[in-house]
Coordinates of C-alpha atoms in Angstrom, one line a residue:
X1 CA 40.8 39.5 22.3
X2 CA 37.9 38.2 24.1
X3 CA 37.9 36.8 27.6
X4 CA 35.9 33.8 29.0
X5 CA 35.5 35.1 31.9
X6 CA 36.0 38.1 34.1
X7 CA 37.5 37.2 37.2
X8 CA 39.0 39.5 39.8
X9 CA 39.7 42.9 40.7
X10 CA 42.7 45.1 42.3
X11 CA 41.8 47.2 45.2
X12 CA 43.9 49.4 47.3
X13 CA 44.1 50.1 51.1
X14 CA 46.7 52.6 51.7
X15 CA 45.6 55.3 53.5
X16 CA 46.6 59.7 53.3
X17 CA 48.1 59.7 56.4
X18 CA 50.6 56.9 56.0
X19 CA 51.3 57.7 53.3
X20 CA 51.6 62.2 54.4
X21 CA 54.4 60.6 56.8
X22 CA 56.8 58.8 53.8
X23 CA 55.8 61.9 51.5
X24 CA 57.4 64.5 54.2
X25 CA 60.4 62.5 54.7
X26 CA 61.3 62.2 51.1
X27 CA 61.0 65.9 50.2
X28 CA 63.3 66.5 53.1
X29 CA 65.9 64.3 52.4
X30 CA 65.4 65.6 48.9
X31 CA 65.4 68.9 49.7
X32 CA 68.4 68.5 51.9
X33 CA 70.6 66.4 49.4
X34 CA 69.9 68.9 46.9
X35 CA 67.9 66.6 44.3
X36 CA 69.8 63.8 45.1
X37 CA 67.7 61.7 47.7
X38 CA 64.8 61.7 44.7
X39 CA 65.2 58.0 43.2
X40 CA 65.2 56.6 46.8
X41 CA 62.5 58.8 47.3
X42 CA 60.5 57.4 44.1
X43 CA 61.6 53.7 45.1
X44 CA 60.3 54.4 48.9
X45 CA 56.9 55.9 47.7
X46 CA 56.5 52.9 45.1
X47 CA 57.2 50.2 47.9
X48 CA 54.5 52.0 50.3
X49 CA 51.8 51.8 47.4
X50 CA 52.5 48.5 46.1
X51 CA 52.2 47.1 49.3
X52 CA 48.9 48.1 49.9
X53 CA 47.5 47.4 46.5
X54 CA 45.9 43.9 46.9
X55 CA 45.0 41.3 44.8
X56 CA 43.0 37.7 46.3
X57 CA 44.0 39.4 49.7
X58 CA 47.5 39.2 48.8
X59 CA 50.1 41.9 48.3
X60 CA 51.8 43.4 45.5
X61 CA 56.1 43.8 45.8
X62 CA 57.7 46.2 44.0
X63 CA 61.5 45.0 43.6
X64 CA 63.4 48.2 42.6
X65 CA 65.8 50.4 44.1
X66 CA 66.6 53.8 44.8
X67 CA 70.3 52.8 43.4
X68 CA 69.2 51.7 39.8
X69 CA 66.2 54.0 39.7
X70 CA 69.3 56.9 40.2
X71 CA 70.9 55.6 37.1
X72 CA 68.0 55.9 35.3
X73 CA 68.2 59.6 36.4
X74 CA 71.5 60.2 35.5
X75 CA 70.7 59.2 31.8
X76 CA 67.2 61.4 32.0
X77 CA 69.2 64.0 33.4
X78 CA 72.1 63.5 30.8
X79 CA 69.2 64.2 28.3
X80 CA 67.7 67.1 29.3
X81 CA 71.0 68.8 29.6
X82 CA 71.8 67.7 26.4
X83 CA 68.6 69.8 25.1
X84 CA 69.7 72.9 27.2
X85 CA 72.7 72.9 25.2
X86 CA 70.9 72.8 21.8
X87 CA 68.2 75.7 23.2
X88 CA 71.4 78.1 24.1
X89 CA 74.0 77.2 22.0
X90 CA 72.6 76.1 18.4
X91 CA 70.4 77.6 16.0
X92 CA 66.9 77.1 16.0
X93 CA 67.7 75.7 19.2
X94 CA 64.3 76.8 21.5
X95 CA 62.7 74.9 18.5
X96 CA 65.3 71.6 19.1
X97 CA 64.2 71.6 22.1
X98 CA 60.9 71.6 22.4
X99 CA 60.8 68.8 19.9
X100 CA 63.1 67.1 21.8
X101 CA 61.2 67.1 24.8
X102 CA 58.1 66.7 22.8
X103 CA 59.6 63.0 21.6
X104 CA 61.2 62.5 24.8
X105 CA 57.9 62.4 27.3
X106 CA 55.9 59.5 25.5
X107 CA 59.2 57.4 25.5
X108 CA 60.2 58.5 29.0
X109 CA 56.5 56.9 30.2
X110 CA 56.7 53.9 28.1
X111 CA 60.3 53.2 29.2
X112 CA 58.8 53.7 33.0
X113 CA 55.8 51.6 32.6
X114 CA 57.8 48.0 31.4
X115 CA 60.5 49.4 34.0
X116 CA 58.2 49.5 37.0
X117 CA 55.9 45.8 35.5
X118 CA 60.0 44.3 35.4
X119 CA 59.8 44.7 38.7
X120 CA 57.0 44.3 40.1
X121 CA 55.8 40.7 41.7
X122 CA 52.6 39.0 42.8
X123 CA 52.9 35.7 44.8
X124 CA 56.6 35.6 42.9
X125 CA 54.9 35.6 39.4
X126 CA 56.2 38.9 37.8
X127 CA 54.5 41.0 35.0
X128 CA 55.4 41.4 31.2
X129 CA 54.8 43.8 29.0
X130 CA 54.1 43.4 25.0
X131 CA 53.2 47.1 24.0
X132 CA 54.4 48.8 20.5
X133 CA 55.9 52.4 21.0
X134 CA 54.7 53.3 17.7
X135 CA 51.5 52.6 18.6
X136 CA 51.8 54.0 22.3
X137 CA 53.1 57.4 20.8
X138 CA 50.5 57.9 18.5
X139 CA 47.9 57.5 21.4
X140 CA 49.5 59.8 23.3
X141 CA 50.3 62.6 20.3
X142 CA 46.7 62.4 19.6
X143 CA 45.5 63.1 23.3
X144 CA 48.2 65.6 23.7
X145 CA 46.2 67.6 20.7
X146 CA 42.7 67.5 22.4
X147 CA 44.2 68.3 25.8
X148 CA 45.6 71.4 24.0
X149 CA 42.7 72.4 22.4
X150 CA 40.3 71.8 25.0
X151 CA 42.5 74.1 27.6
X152 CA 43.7 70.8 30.0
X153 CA 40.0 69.6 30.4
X154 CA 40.4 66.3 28.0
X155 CA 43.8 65.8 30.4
X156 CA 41.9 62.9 32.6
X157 CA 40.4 61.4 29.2
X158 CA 43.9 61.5 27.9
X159 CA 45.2 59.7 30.9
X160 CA 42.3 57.0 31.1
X161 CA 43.5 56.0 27.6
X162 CA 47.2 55.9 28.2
X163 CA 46.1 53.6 31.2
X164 CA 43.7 51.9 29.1
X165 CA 46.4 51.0 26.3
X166 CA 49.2 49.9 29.2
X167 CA 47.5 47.7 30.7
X168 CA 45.5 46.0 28.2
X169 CA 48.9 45.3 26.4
X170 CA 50.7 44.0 30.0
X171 CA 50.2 40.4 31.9
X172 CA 50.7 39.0 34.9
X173 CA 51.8 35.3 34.4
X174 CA 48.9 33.9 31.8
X175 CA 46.5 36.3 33.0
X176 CA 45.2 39.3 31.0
X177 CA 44.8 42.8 32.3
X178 CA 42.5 45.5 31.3
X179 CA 41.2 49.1 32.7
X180 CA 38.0 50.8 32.6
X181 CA 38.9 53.6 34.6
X182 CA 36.2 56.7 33.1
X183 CA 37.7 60.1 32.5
X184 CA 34.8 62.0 34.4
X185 CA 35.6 60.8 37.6
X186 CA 39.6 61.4 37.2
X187 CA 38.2 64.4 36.2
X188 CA 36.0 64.8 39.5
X189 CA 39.1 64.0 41.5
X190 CA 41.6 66.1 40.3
X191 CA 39.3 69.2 40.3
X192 CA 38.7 68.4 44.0
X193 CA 42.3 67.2 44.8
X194 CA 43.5 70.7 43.3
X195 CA 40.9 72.9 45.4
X196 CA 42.1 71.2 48.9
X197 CA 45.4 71.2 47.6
X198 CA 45.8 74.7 47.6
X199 CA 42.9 75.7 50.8
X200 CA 45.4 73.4 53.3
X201 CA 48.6 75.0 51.9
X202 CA 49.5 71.8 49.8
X203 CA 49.1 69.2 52.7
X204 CA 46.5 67.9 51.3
X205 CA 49.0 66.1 48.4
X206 CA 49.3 62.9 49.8
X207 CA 45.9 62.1 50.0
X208 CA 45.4 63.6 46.1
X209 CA 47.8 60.8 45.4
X210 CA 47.0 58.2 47.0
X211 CA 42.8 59.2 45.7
X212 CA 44.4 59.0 42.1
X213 CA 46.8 55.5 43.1
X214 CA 43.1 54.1 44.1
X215 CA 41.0 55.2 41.4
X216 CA 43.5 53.6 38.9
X217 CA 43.6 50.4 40.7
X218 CA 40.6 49.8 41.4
X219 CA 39.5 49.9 37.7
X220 CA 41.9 47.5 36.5
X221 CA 40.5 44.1 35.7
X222 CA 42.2 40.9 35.2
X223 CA 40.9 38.0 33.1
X224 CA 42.1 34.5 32.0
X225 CA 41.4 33.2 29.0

């Protein structure tokens, strides 16, 4: 498709510390409820970043909930024990699973990516999605390979075009999006996010995430025909 015109970016303004404060609470309350607190966790997180992602000086809502999001759990969760089963109790079973998990991840992110655009708003005007699994899956088989070849070091290339396919396939009312994120400096980030990570004893997470939240925002483009 080819655009007329190129005509605004996201950018992001959430800051580490903020976000350290809503990051300790949920893994508390996750902690504490035993795993249970994690989809309100998830949602809480989400409405934090959303919020300060920016577009035209206005802000980005994201409408979901800890209470559906824990459905949404409840089936993954349904799944995966499903797959412990085959591993212990059926033949061949370590090799069930493994494919099952393997097919599973791809669908799990596609599933999550027109879940979170459903509901997600901008000025009221919500986001669609018109992306082909098929196509999604082999994208993502084919970057699984290199990562696994390359030791984890094509991982941020992999990522970039996951993103890349995502969100050139998703709109936002009759606009088009786009992202042109580069690998090396997801690369550059997560090598330094993972060295400060583990030097401050892992308190240095939040601002790892929110470092990776900006990058991808702030490479997305929109464009109207």
């Amino acid at each position: 498709m080819s655009y007329s015109n190129y005509d605004h970016r996201f950018y992001f303004t959430g800051k580490g510390l903020r976000y350290f404060g809503i990051w300790a609470t949920n893994v508390i309350l996750t902690v504490v409820t035993l795993g249970l607190y994690y989809p309100w966790a998830k949602a809480a997180m989400r409405k934090f970043l959303w919020n300060e992602t920016l577009l035209n000086e206005d802000r980005f809502v994201f409408h979901g909930t800890g209470k559906e999001m824990f459905r949404g759990f409840i089936i993954a969760y349904g799944m995966i024990a499903a797959l412990l089963v085959t591993l212990y109790f059926m033949p061949f079973g370590v090799v069930l699973f493994y494919l099952g998990a393997l097919i599973l991840a791809p669908i799990a992110i596609y599933g999550g990516w027109r879940y979170r655009l459903s509901r997600t708003s901008w000025r009221g005007i919500h986001f669609s999605f018109r992306g082909d699994i098929g196509k999604f899956m082999g994208i993502y088989f084919v970057g699984l390979l290199f990562t696994i070849l390359t030791l984890g070091i094509y991982a941020p290339w992999w990522r970039v075009k996951i993103m890349k396919y995502l969100f050139s396939n998703s709109q936002l009312g009759n606009y088009d999006l786009d992202f042109d994120g580069d690998g090396g400096e997801l690369f550059g980030i997560n090598v330094l996010g993972v060295i400060l990570s583990v030097l401050t004893l892992y308190i240095y997470v939040p601002w790892f995430i929110a470092n990776r939240f900006n990058f991808t925002f702030k490479n997305i483009a929109i464009y109207h025909d």
